[in-house]
Amino acid sequence: MTGKNDFYKLLGVSRKAQPEEIRKAYKRLARKFHPDVNPGDKGAEDRFKKVSEAYDVLSDPKKRQMYDRLGYYSEAGFQPGEANPWGRRPVDFSGFDFSDLQGAGAGGGSSFRDIFSQLFGRGETPPQRPEPGSNLEYQATIGFWDAIRGTTVRLNILRQRSCPACNGKGTTGRERLCPECEGSGSADKTIVNLRFNVACTRCQGTGRLQDACVPCKGAGRLSEPESLEVRIPAGVQDGYRVRVPGKGNSGTQGGPRGDLYIITKVNSHPFFTRKGDDIYTVIPVTVPEAALGAKVEVPTIENARALLKIPPGTPSGQKFRLREKGVASLKSGKRGDQYVEVRIHIPKIADERSKEILREFSHLNPENPRNDLYRQL
Ligand SMILES: [Zn+2]
Ligand SMILES: [Zn+2]
């Protein structure tokens, strides 16, 4: 038996140690790691259990003899052909490769260490390197007019901030040797009778451990709600990203803060349709206006109305452009255009006099508008 499961190593005594020496070693370690002395410290609690287990075996001559001979002790004794004499023991995760978990929990910026401390609550963490904080993204719904003129929105966000208890370090600052590898940073791993020397999973090969900060569980950061006002510039479009520098998640160990991005969702308007910096509108005109030509008033996104000149003989669906009556561009400040589509409104005629006039109009203009169509067939 090597490493953590070596009862002699756990107690810090030699294989030839006398019972009195074993008893003294156990008393000293039990005092050090007793849960009453280390409230809330899971690492100490684990250590206390292991040391007690080691003492239980090595203090009993019969058990110790079996341990010395076989390299383990089992209450059931060794059954020939038994594949796993440790099957009765609680599951031990210490040989498990956690590197697969790295980068899991995306978005919240959870690191491997966060997951580790949540799963095992050992209350310890290997020394950390600075990591930059991740960016945050929030959506904000902006009114049609606010998007054109600019506005301020109030947002409630959840962001990771540097833990005040440990100043973002994630540890209490106390550093000690990793008990798993006894400071070597490496561990022996046996797979099908082949022994490998791999990085110690508990300290990630550093050989050292630090007591994790309690409020942030070693993460160095705490998620906190924050209410903030964000200035939305004039001219934003649907799906625009407004960047708020430094308002993303805090980094660890003094790593730089991420940014906050506000994704705009711009409301529509019943009359004005916006496409980029251009505005699209539909205006009804009368038959005489379309036939004879007219000047019609068209609403624009400015309060003033524009005068649109419709030439005689304008067909329904004709589009006109009002130059620079669109939205001022966010980038250049140059205004887009307004497109006006005319739709001819057909009146419902009830009085005889109007009907007479239209019949007379037909006699004067006998053309058939479908003739062109027939010729093409
Ligand atoms: Zn902390
Ligand atoms: Zn270690």
CSV table of C-alpha atoms and ligand atoms in Angstrom, one decimal:
chain,number,residue,atom,x,y,z
A,1,MET,CA,0.0,0.0,0.0
A,2,THR,CA,1.3,3.4,-0.9
A,3,GLY,CA,0.3,7.0,-0.4
A,4,LYS,CA,-3.0,7.9,1.3
A,5,ASN,CA,-4.0,4.3,2.1
A,6,ASP,CA,-0.8,3.5,3.9
A,7,PHE,CA,-1.8,3.4,7.5
A,8,TYR,CA,1.8,3.9,8.7
A,9,LYS,CA,2.2,6.9,6.5
A,10,LEU,CA,-1.1,8.3,7.7
A,11,LEU,CA,0.1,8.1,11.3
A,12,GLY,CA,3.6,9.2,10.4
A,13,VAL,CA,5.3,6.2,11.9
A,14,SER,CA,7.6,3.5,10.6
A,15,ARG,CA,6.6,0.0,9.9
A,16,LYS,CA,8.5,-1.2,12.9
A,17,ALA,CA,6.8,1.3,15.3
A,18,GLN,CA,6.0,0.1,18.8
A,19,PRO,CA,2.4,0.1,20.0
A,20,GLU,CA,3.2,3.0,22.3
A,21,GLU,CA,4.7,5.1,19.4
A,22,ILE,CA,1.5,4.4,17.4
A,23,ARG,CA,-0.7,5.4,20.2
A,24,LYS,CA,1.2,8.7,20.7
A,25,ALA,CA,1.1,9.5,17.0
A,26,TYR,CA,-2.6,8.9,16.9
A,27,LYS,CA,-3.3,11.0,19.9
A,28,ARG,CA,-1.3,13.9,18.4
A,29,LEU,CA,-3.1,13.7,15.0
A,30,ALA,CA,-6.5,13.1,16.5
A,31,ARG,CA,-6.2,16.3,18.6
A,32,LYS,CA,-5.1,18.2,15.5
A,33,PHE,CA,-7.9,17.0,13.2
A,34,HIS,CA,-10.7,16.4,15.6
A,35,PRO,CA,-14.0,17.9,14.2
A,36,ASP,CA,-14.6,19.8,17.5
A,37,VAL,CA,-11.3,21.7,17.0
A,38,ASN,CA,-12.0,22.3,13.2
A,39,PRO,CA,-15.7,23.1,13.0
A,40,GLY,CA,-16.9,23.1,9.4
A,41,ASP,CA,-13.6,22.0,8.0
A,42,LYS,CA,-14.4,18.9,5.9
A,43,GLY,CA,-10.7,18.4,5.1
A,44,ALA,CA,-9.9,18.0,8.7
A,45,GLU,CA,-12.9,15.8,9.3
A,46,ASP,CA,-11.8,13.4,6.4
A,47,ARG,CA,-8.3,13.3,7.8
A,48,PHE,CA,-9.6,12.5,11.3
A,49,LYS,CA,-11.6,9.6,9.9
A,50,LYS,CA,-8.6,8.2,8.0
A,51,VAL,CA,-6.3,8.5,11.0
A,52,SER,CA,-8.8,6.8,13.2
A,53,GLU,CA,-9.2,4.0,10.7
A,54,ALA,CA,-5.5,3.6,10.6
A,55,TYR,CA,-5.2,3.5,14.4
A,56,ASP,CA,-8.1,1.0,14.7
A,57,VAL,CA,-6.1,-1.5,12.6
A,58,LEU,CA,-2.5,-0.8,13.7
A,59,SER,CA,-3.4,-0.8,17.5
A,60,ASP,CA,-4.9,-4.3,17.3
A,61,PRO,CA,-2.1,-6.9,16.9
A,62,LYS,CA,-4.2,-9.3,14.9
A,63,LYS,CA,-5.5,-6.7,12.5
A,64,ARG,CA,-2.0,-5.2,12.2
A,65,GLN,CA,-0.6,-8.6,11.3
A,66,MET,CA,-3.1,-9.1,8.6
A,67,TYR,CA,-2.5,-5.6,7.3
A,68,ASP,CA,1.2,-6.1,7.2
A,69,ARG,CA,0.9,-9.4,5.4
A,70,LEU,CA,-1.8,-8.5,2.8
A,71,GLY,CA,-1.4,-4.7,2.5
A,72,TYR,CA,-5.0,-4.2,3.7
A,73,TYR,CA,-7.4,-5.1,6.4
A,74,SER,CA,-10.9,-6.4,6.0
A,75,GLU,CA,-13.3,-7.5,8.7
A,76,ALA,CA,-14.5,-10.2,6.4
A,77,GLY,CA,-11.1,-11.5,5.9
A,78,PHE,CA,-9.6,-12.2,2.5
A,79,GLN,CA,-11.8,-14.5,0.4
A,80,PRO,CA,-9.9,-16.2,-2.4
A,81,GLY,CA,-11.1,-15.0,-5.7
A,82,GLU,CA,-12.7,-11.9,-4.2
A,83,ALA,CA,-12.2,-9.2,-6.8
A,84,ASN,CA,-12.4,-6.2,-4.6
A,85,PRO,CA,-11.5,-6.7,-0.9
A,86,TRP,CA,-12.2,-3.0,-0.4
A,87,GLY,CA,-15.8,-3.3,-1.5
A,88,ARG,CA,-17.1,-2.8,2.0
A,89,ARG,CA,-15.3,0.5,2.3
A,90,PRO,CA,-17.1,3.8,1.4
A,91,VAL,CA,-16.5,5.0,-2.2
A,92,ASP,CA,-13.3,6.9,-2.5
A,93,PHE,CA,-13.2,9.6,-5.2
A,94,SER,CA,-9.6,10.6,-4.6
A,95,GLY,CA,-8.3,8.6,-7.6
A,96,PHE,CA,-11.0,10.0,-10.0
A,97,ASP,CA,-9.9,12.3,-12.8
A,98,PHE,CA,-11.8,15.5,-12.4
A,99,SER,CA,-10.1,17.2,-15.3
A,100,ASP,CA,-13.2,16.4,-17.5
A,101,LEU,CA,-15.2,18.7,-15.3
A,102,GLN,CA,-13.1,21.7,-16.2
A,103,GLY,CA,-15.0,24.4,-18.0
A,104,ALA,CA,-18.4,22.9,-17.1
A,105,GLY,CA,-21.0,25.2,-15.7
A,106,ALA,CA,-20.4,27.8,-18.5
A,107,GLY,CA,-22.1,31.2,-18.3
A,108,GLY,CA,-22.0,31.6,-14.6
A,109,GLY,CA,-18.2,31.4,-14.8
A,110,SER,CA,-18.1,28.4,-12.5
A,111,SER,CA,-14.7,26.9,-12.5
A,112,PHE,CA,-13.5,23.4,-11.8
A,113,ARG,CA,-12.7,24.5,-8.2
A,114,ASP,CA,-16.3,25.8,-7.7
A,115,ILE,CA,-17.7,22.4,-8.6
A,116,PHE,CA,-15.0,20.6,-6.6
A,117,SER,CA,-15.8,22.6,-3.5
A,118,GLN,CA,-19.6,22.1,-4.0
A,119,LEU,CA,-19.3,18.4,-4.5
A,120,PHE,CA,-16.9,17.6,-1.7
A,121,GLY,CA,-16.9,20.7,0.5
A,122,ARG,CA,-13.3,19.8,1.5
A,123,GLY,CA,-12.9,23.5,2.4
A,124,GLU,CA,-9.5,23.6,0.7
A,125,THR,CA,-8.2,24.6,-2.7
A,126,PRO,CA,-4.9,24.5,-4.6
A,127,PRO,CA,-3.2,27.8,-5.1
A,128,GLN,CA,-5.0,29.7,-7.9
A,129,ARG,CA,-3.9,31.8,-10.9
A,130,PRO,CA,-5.6,35.0,-11.9
A,131,GLU,CA,-8.5,34.4,-14.3
A,132,PRO,CA,-10.4,37.2,-16.2
A,133,GLY,CA,-14.1,37.6,-15.4
A,134,SER,CA,-16.5,36.5,-18.1
A,135,ASN,CA,-18.8,38.8,-20.0
A,136,LEU,CA,-22.5,39.1,-19.2
A,137,GLU,CA,-25.4,39.5,-21.6
A,138,TYR,CA,-28.8,40.9,-20.8
A,139,GLN,CA,-31.7,41.8,-23.1
A,140,ALA,CA,-33.5,45.1,-22.8
A,141,THR,CA,-36.8,46.0,-24.5
A,142,ILE,CA,-36.6,49.5,-25.9
A,143,GLY,CA,-39.6,51.6,-27.1
A,144,PHE,CA,-39.7,52.5,-30.8
A,145,TRP,CA,-39.1,56.3,-30.1
A,146,ASP,CA,-36.6,55.6,-27.4
A,147,ALA,CA,-34.4,53.6,-29.8
A,148,ILE,CA,-34.4,56.6,-32.2
A,149,ARG,CA,-33.8,59.3,-29.7
A,150,GLY,CA,-31.8,57.4,-27.1
A,151,THR,CA,-32.8,56.6,-23.5
A,152,THR,CA,-31.7,55.2,-20.2
A,153,VAL,CA,-32.8,51.8,-19.0
A,154,ARG,CA,-32.7,50.4,-15.5
A,155,LEU,CA,-31.6,46.8,-15.3
A,156,ASN,CA,-31.4,44.3,-12.5
A,157,ILE,CA,-28.5,41.9,-13.1
A,158,LEU,CA,-26.8,39.1,-11.3
A,159,ARG,CA,-23.1,39.4,-11.4
A,160,GLN,CA,-20.1,37.8,-9.8
A,161,ARG,CA,-18.2,40.2,-7.7
A,162,SER,CA,-14.9,39.9,-5.9
A,163,CYS,CA,-15.5,38.3,-2.4
A,164,PRO,CA,-14.9,40.9,0.2
A,165,ALA,CA,-14.0,38.4,2.9
A,166,CYS,CA,-10.9,37.1,1.0
A,167,ASN,CA,-10.4,40.0,-1.4
A,168,GLY,CA,-11.1,37.7,-4.4
A,169,LYS,CA,-8.3,35.2,-3.4
A,170,GLY,CA,-10.7,32.4,-2.5
A,171,THR,CA,-8.5,31.3,0.4
A,172,THR,CA,-7.8,32.4,3.9
A,173,GLY,CA,-4.1,32.8,3.0
A,174,ARG,CA,-3.0,29.9,5.2
A,175,GLU,CA,-1.0,27.4,3.1
A,176,ARG,CA,-0.1,23.9,4.1
A,177,LEU,CA,1.2,20.7,2.5
A,178,CYS,CA,-1.3,18.6,0.6
A,179,PRO,CA,-1.9,15.5,2.9
A,180,GLU,CA,-2.8,13.4,-0.1
A,181,CYS,CA,0.6,13.5,-1.8
A,182,GLU,CA,2.5,14.9,1.2
A,183,GLY,CA,3.7,17.8,-0.8
A,184,SER,CA,5.1,15.9,-3.7
A,185,GLY,CA,2.3,16.9,-6.1
A,186,SER,CA,2.2,13.5,-7.6
A,187,ALA,CA,0.4,10.3,-6.8
A,188,ASP,CA,0.7,6.7,-7.6
A,189,LYS,CA,-2.2,5.2,-9.4
A,190,THR,CA,-2.5,1.5,-10.0
A,191,ILE,CA,-4.5,0.3,-13.0
A,192,VAL,CA,-4.6,-3.4,-13.6
A,193,ASN,CA,-1.3,-4.0,-11.8
A,194,LEU,CA,0.5,-1.2,-13.6
A,195,ARG,CA,1.5,1.7,-11.5
A,196,PHE,CA,1.4,5.2,-12.9
A,197,ASN,CA,2.8,8.4,-11.4
A,198,VAL,CA,0.2,11.1,-12.0
A,199,ALA,CA,-0.5,14.6,-10.8
A,200,CYS,CA,-2.2,14.6,-7.4
A,201,THR,CA,-5.9,15.3,-8.0
A,202,ARG,CA,-6.4,17.0,-4.6
A,203,CYS,CA,-3.8,19.7,-5.0
A,204,GLN,CA,-3.6,19.5,-8.8
A,205,GLY,CA,0.1,18.8,-8.7
A,206,THR,CA,1.0,21.8,-6.6
A,207,GLY,CA,1.7,19.9,-3.5
A,208,ARG,CA,0.1,22.6,-1.4
A,209,LEU,CA,-3.4,23.4,-0.2
A,210,GLN,CA,-4.9,26.5,1.2
A,211,ASP,CA,-8.0,26.7,3.4
A,212,ALA,CA,-10.9,27.9,1.3
A,213,CYS,CA,-12.6,31.1,2.1
A,214,VAL,CA,-16.0,30.2,3.7
A,215,PRO,CA,-18.3,32.9,2.3
A,216,CYS,CA,-17.3,32.2,-1.4
A,217,LYS,CA,-16.5,28.5,-0.9
A,218,GLY,CA,-13.0,29.2,-2.4
A,219,ALA,CA,-14.3,30.7,-5.7
A,220,GLY,CA,-13.1,34.2,-4.8
A,221,ARG,CA,-16.4,35.6,-6.1
A,222,LEU,CA,-20.0,35.9,-5.0
A,223,SER,CA,-23.0,36.2,-7.2
A,224,GLU,CA,-24.8,39.4,-6.2
A,225,PRO,CA,-27.8,41.2,-7.7
A,226,GLU,CA,-27.1,44.7,-8.9
A,227,SER,CA,-29.4,47.4,-10.2
A,228,LEU,CA,-27.8,49.7,-12.7
A,229,GLU,CA,-28.8,52.4,-15.2
A,230,VAL,CA,-27.4,52.0,-18.7
A,231,ARG,CA,-27.4,54.7,-21.3
A,232,ILE,CA,-28.8,53.5,-24.6
A,233,PRO,CA,-27.5,55.7,-27.4
A,234,ALA,CA,-29.8,57.3,-30.0
A,235,GLY,CA,-30.1,55.2,-33.2
A,236,VAL,CA,-29.9,51.7,-31.8
A,237,GLN,CA,-31.5,49.0,-33.8
A,238,ASP,CA,-33.1,45.7,-32.9
A,239,GLY,CA,-30.4,43.2,-31.8
A,240,TYR,CA,-27.8,45.9,-31.2
A,241,ARG,CA,-25.2,45.2,-28.4
A,242,VAL,CA,-24.6,48.1,-26.1
A,243,ARG,CA,-21.3,47.5,-24.3
A,244,VAL,CA,-20.9,48.5,-20.6
A,245,PRO,CA,-17.1,48.1,-19.9
A,246,GLY,CA,-16.2,46.5,-16.6
A,247,LYS,CA,-19.7,45.6,-15.6
A,248,GLY,CA,-19.3,41.9,-16.3
A,249,ASN,CA,-18.2,39.3,-13.8
A,250,SER,CA,-15.2,40.0,-11.6
A,251,GLY,CA,-12.0,38.0,-12.3
A,252,THR,CA,-10.3,35.9,-9.6
A,253,GLN,CA,-7.0,36.7,-8.0
A,254,GLY,CA,-7.1,40.3,-9.4
A,255,GLY,CA,-7.9,39.1,-12.9
A,256,PRO,CA,-9.6,41.8,-15.1
A,257,ARG,CA,-13.4,42.2,-15.0
A,258,GLY,CA,-15.6,41.2,-17.9
A,259,ASP,CA,-18.0,43.5,-19.7
A,260,LEU,CA,-21.7,43.7,-19.7
A,261,TYR,CA,-23.6,43.7,-23.0
A,262,ILE,CA,-27.2,44.9,-23.4
A,263,ILE,CA,-28.9,43.3,-26.4
A,264,THR,CA,-31.6,45.7,-27.6
A,265,LYS,CA,-35.1,44.5,-28.5
A,266,VAL,CA,-36.8,47.4,-30.2
A,267,ASN,CA,-40.6,47.6,-30.2
A,268,SER,CA,-42.5,48.0,-33.5
A,269,HIS,CA,-44.8,51.0,-34.4
A,270,PRO,CA,-48.2,50.7,-36.0
A,271,PHE,CA,-47.4,53.3,-38.8
A,272,PHE,CA,-43.6,53.5,-39.1
A,273,THR,CA,-41.7,50.4,-40.0
A,274,ARG,CA,-38.0,50.6,-39.4
A,275,LYS,CA,-35.4,48.7,-41.5
A,276,GLY,CA,-31.9,49.8,-40.4
A,277,ASP,CA,-31.9,53.5,-40.6
A,278,ASP,CA,-34.7,53.7,-43.2
A,279,ILE,CA,-38.4,54.2,-42.4
A,280,TYR,CA,-41.2,52.6,-44.5
A,281,THR,CA,-44.7,54.0,-44.6
A,282,VAL,CA,-47.9,53.4,-46.5
A,283,ILE,CA,-50.1,56.4,-47.5
A,284,PRO,CA,-53.7,56.2,-48.9
A,285,VAL,CA,-54.6,58.6,-51.8
A,286,THR,CA,-57.9,59.2,-53.5
A,287,VAL,CA,-58.6,58.3,-57.2
A,288,PRO,CA,-58.6,62.0,-58.3
A,289,GLU,CA,-55.3,62.6,-56.4
A,290,ALA,CA,-53.6,59.6,-58.1
A,291,ALA,CA,-55.1,60.5,-61.5
A,292,LEU,CA,-54.7,64.3,-61.5
A,293,GLY,CA,-51.6,64.6,-59.2
A,294,ALA,CA,-51.6,66.2,-55.8
A,295,LYS,CA,-49.5,67.3,-52.9
A,296,VAL,CA,-50.2,65.1,-49.8
A,297,GLU,CA,-49.0,65.5,-46.2
A,298,VAL,CA,-46.9,62.5,-45.0
A,299,PRO,CA,-46.1,62.0,-41.3
A,300,THR,CA,-42.4,61.6,-40.6
A,301,ILE,CA,-40.5,60.5,-37.5
A,302,GLU,CA,-39.9,64.2,-36.8
A,303,ASN,CA,-43.0,65.9,-35.5
A,304,ALA,CA,-43.3,68.0,-38.7
A,305,ARG,CA,-45.1,66.5,-41.7
A,306,ALA,CA,-43.4,66.3,-45.1
A,307,LEU,CA,-45.2,67.4,-48.3
A,308,LEU,CA,-45.1,64.6,-50.9
A,309,LYS,CA,-45.8,65.6,-54.5
A,310,ILE,CA,-47.7,62.9,-56.4
A,311,PRO,CA,-47.5,63.3,-60.1
A,312,PRO,CA,-50.6,62.8,-62.4
A,313,GLY,CA,-51.2,59.1,-63.3
A,314,THR,CA,-49.6,57.6,-60.2
A,315,PRO,CA,-50.4,53.9,-60.0
A,316,SER,CA,-51.2,52.2,-56.7
A,317,GLY,CA,-48.1,50.7,-55.0
A,318,GLN,CA,-45.8,53.4,-56.3
A,319,LYS,CA,-43.0,54.1,-53.9
A,320,PHE,CA,-41.5,57.6,-53.3
A,321,ARG,CA,-38.4,58.4,-51.3
A,322,LEU,CA,-38.1,61.3,-48.9
A,323,ARG,CA,-34.4,61.9,-48.6
A,324,GLU,CA,-32.9,62.0,-45.1
A,325,LYS,CA,-36.2,61.6,-43.3
A,326,GLY,CA,-35.1,58.4,-41.7
A,327,VAL,CA,-33.3,57.7,-38.4
A,328,ALA,CA,-29.9,59.3,-37.6
A,329,SER,CA,-27.3,56.6,-37.9
A,330,LEU,CA,-25.7,55.5,-34.7
A,331,LYS,CA,-22.3,55.3,-36.3
A,332,SER,CA,-22.1,58.3,-38.8
A,333,GLY,CA,-25.0,60.5,-37.6
A,334,LYS,CA,-26.2,60.6,-41.2
A,335,ARG,CA,-29.9,60.2,-41.6
A,336,GLY,CA,-31.6,57.3,-43.5
A,337,ASP,CA,-34.5,57.9,-45.9
A,338,GLN,CA,-38.2,57.5,-45.6
A,339,TYR,CA,-40.0,55.4,-48.2
A,340,VAL,CA,-43.7,56.2,-48.9
A,341,GLU,CA,-45.8,53.7,-50.8
A,342,VAL,CA,-49.1,55.1,-52.1
A,343,ARG,CA,-52.3,53.0,-52.1
A,344,ILE,CA,-55.2,54.2,-54.1
A,345,HIS,CA,-58.4,54.3,-52.0
A,346,ILE,CA,-61.5,53.3,-53.9
A,347,PRO,CA,-64.6,55.2,-52.6
A,348,LYS,CA,-67.9,53.4,-52.0
A,349,ILE,CA,-70.3,55.4,-54.2
A,350,ALA,CA,-73.9,55.6,-53.2
A,351,ASP,CA,-75.3,58.8,-54.8
A,352,GLU,CA,-76.7,58.8,-58.4
A,353,ARG,CA,-74.8,62.0,-59.4
A,354,SER,CA,-71.4,60.5,-58.7
A,355,LYS,CA,-72.3,57.3,-60.6
A,356,GLU,CA,-73.4,59.4,-63.6
A,357,ILE,CA,-70.0,61.2,-63.6
A,358,LEU,CA,-68.1,57.9,-63.5
A,359,ARG,CA,-70.2,56.4,-66.3
A,360,GLU,CA,-69.5,59.6,-68.3
A,361,PHE,CA,-65.8,59.2,-67.5
A,362,SER,CA,-65.9,55.7,-68.9
A,363,HIS,CA,-67.4,56.9,-72.2
A,364,LEU,CA,-64.7,59.5,-72.5
A,365,ASN,CA,-62.0,57.0,-71.7
A,366,PRO,CA,-62.9,53.7,-73.3
A,367,GLU,CA,-59.5,52.1,-72.9
A,368,ASN,CA,-59.4,48.6,-71.5
A,369,PRO,CA,-56.5,48.2,-69.0
A,370,ARG,CA,-56.5,44.4,-69.6
A,371,ASN,CA,-55.7,44.8,-73.4
A,372,ASP,CA,-51.9,44.9,-72.7
A,373,LEU,CA,-52.3,41.7,-70.7
A,374,TYR,CA,-54.2,39.8,-73.4
A,375,ARG,CA,-51.6,40.8,-76.0
A,376,GLN,CA,-48.8,39.1,-73.9
A,377,LEU,CA,-50.6,35.8,-73.6
B,1,ZN,ZN,-14.0,34.7,-0.3
B,2,ZN,ZN,-1.4,16.7,-3.5
